[in-house]
XYZ file of C-alpha atoms in Angstrom:
84
model
C -1.010 -11.926 8.640
C 0.429 -10.013 11.539
C -1.631 -7.411 13.348
C -0.712 -3.826 12.492
C -1.929 -0.339 13.291
C -3.044 1.174 10.000
C -6.131 3.345 10.114
C -8.483 2.947 7.142
C -8.942 6.721 6.854
C -5.210 7.020 6.029
C -5.690 4.977 2.854
C -6.639 7.294 0.029
C -5.969 7.279 -3.724
C -2.406 8.344 -4.464
C -0.914 7.281 -1.134
C 2.059 4.882 -1.238
C 1.774 1.715 0.852
C 3.980 -1.220 1.778
C 2.170 -4.554 1.854
C 2.646 -8.325 1.831
C 0.851 -10.742 -0.442
C -1.763 -13.112 1.001
C -1.283 -16.888 0.941
C -4.065 -17.234 -1.625
C -2.036 -14.963 -3.931
C 0.626 -17.727 -3.885
C 3.715 -15.593 -3.285
C 7.084 -17.205 -4.027
C 8.573 -15.154 -1.167
C 5.785 -14.716 1.442
C 7.765 -12.258 3.580
C 8.635 -9.945 0.676
C 7.296 -6.436 1.140
C 5.783 -4.815 -1.936
C 5.371 -1.098 -2.582
C 2.492 0.372 -4.500
C 0.287 3.373 -5.095
C -3.358 3.176 -4.083
C -5.618 3.705 -7.095
C -8.965 3.040 -5.388
C -10.028 2.222 -1.826
C -13.329 0.625 -0.810
C -13.879 1.635 2.818
C -16.817 -0.769 3.249
C -14.784 -3.849 2.271
C -11.420 -2.420 3.418
C -9.808 -3.293 0.095
C -7.556 -1.277 -2.166
C -6.651 -1.527 -5.825
C -2.898 -0.926 -5.850
C -0.483 -0.333 -8.732
C 2.916 -1.878 -8.070
C 5.925 0.431 -7.863
C 8.395 -2.473 -7.819
C 10.777 -2.483 -10.784
C 9.641 -5.015 -13.353
C 6.101 -5.111 -11.938
C 4.986 -1.547 -12.742
C 2.117 -2.776 -14.943
C 0.758 -5.078 -12.218
C -2.178 -4.271 -9.980
C -2.948 -6.034 -6.695
C -6.117 -6.385 -4.655
C -4.870 -5.473 -1.172
C -6.843 -5.921 2.030
C -6.369 -3.658 5.031
C -4.692 -6.416 7.069
C -1.993 -6.851 4.387
C -0.723 -3.293 4.733
C 2.519 -3.054 6.680
C 2.863 0.734 6.551
C 1.730 3.879 4.823
C 4.314 6.326 3.538
C 3.824 9.734 5.091
C 4.316 12.668 2.719
C 7.283 14.833 3.630
C 6.496 18.340 4.777
C 7.650 20.499 1.862
C 6.473 23.835 3.261
C 9.807 24.689 5.000
C 11.586 24.135 1.673
C 9.261 26.590 -0.058
C 9.700 29.307 2.565
C 13.070 30.989 2.493
């Protein structure tokens, strides 16, 4: 896995992440980036339970380690849209 700059404190339930599968997960396309919503995060083990958001895989859950995460989606600031 490549080294990335994701801080563990950014990973919380409900956040959307982009990640790659590990070799031991036997991916057909190892470079494919998956998108999912964090359901649970264990900060001691740096592992997340993630529900896939990829079409056709919505019922799948992955065990994702911190080093697999490519990026974390930042929520858009909606406040300006609510004010005038």
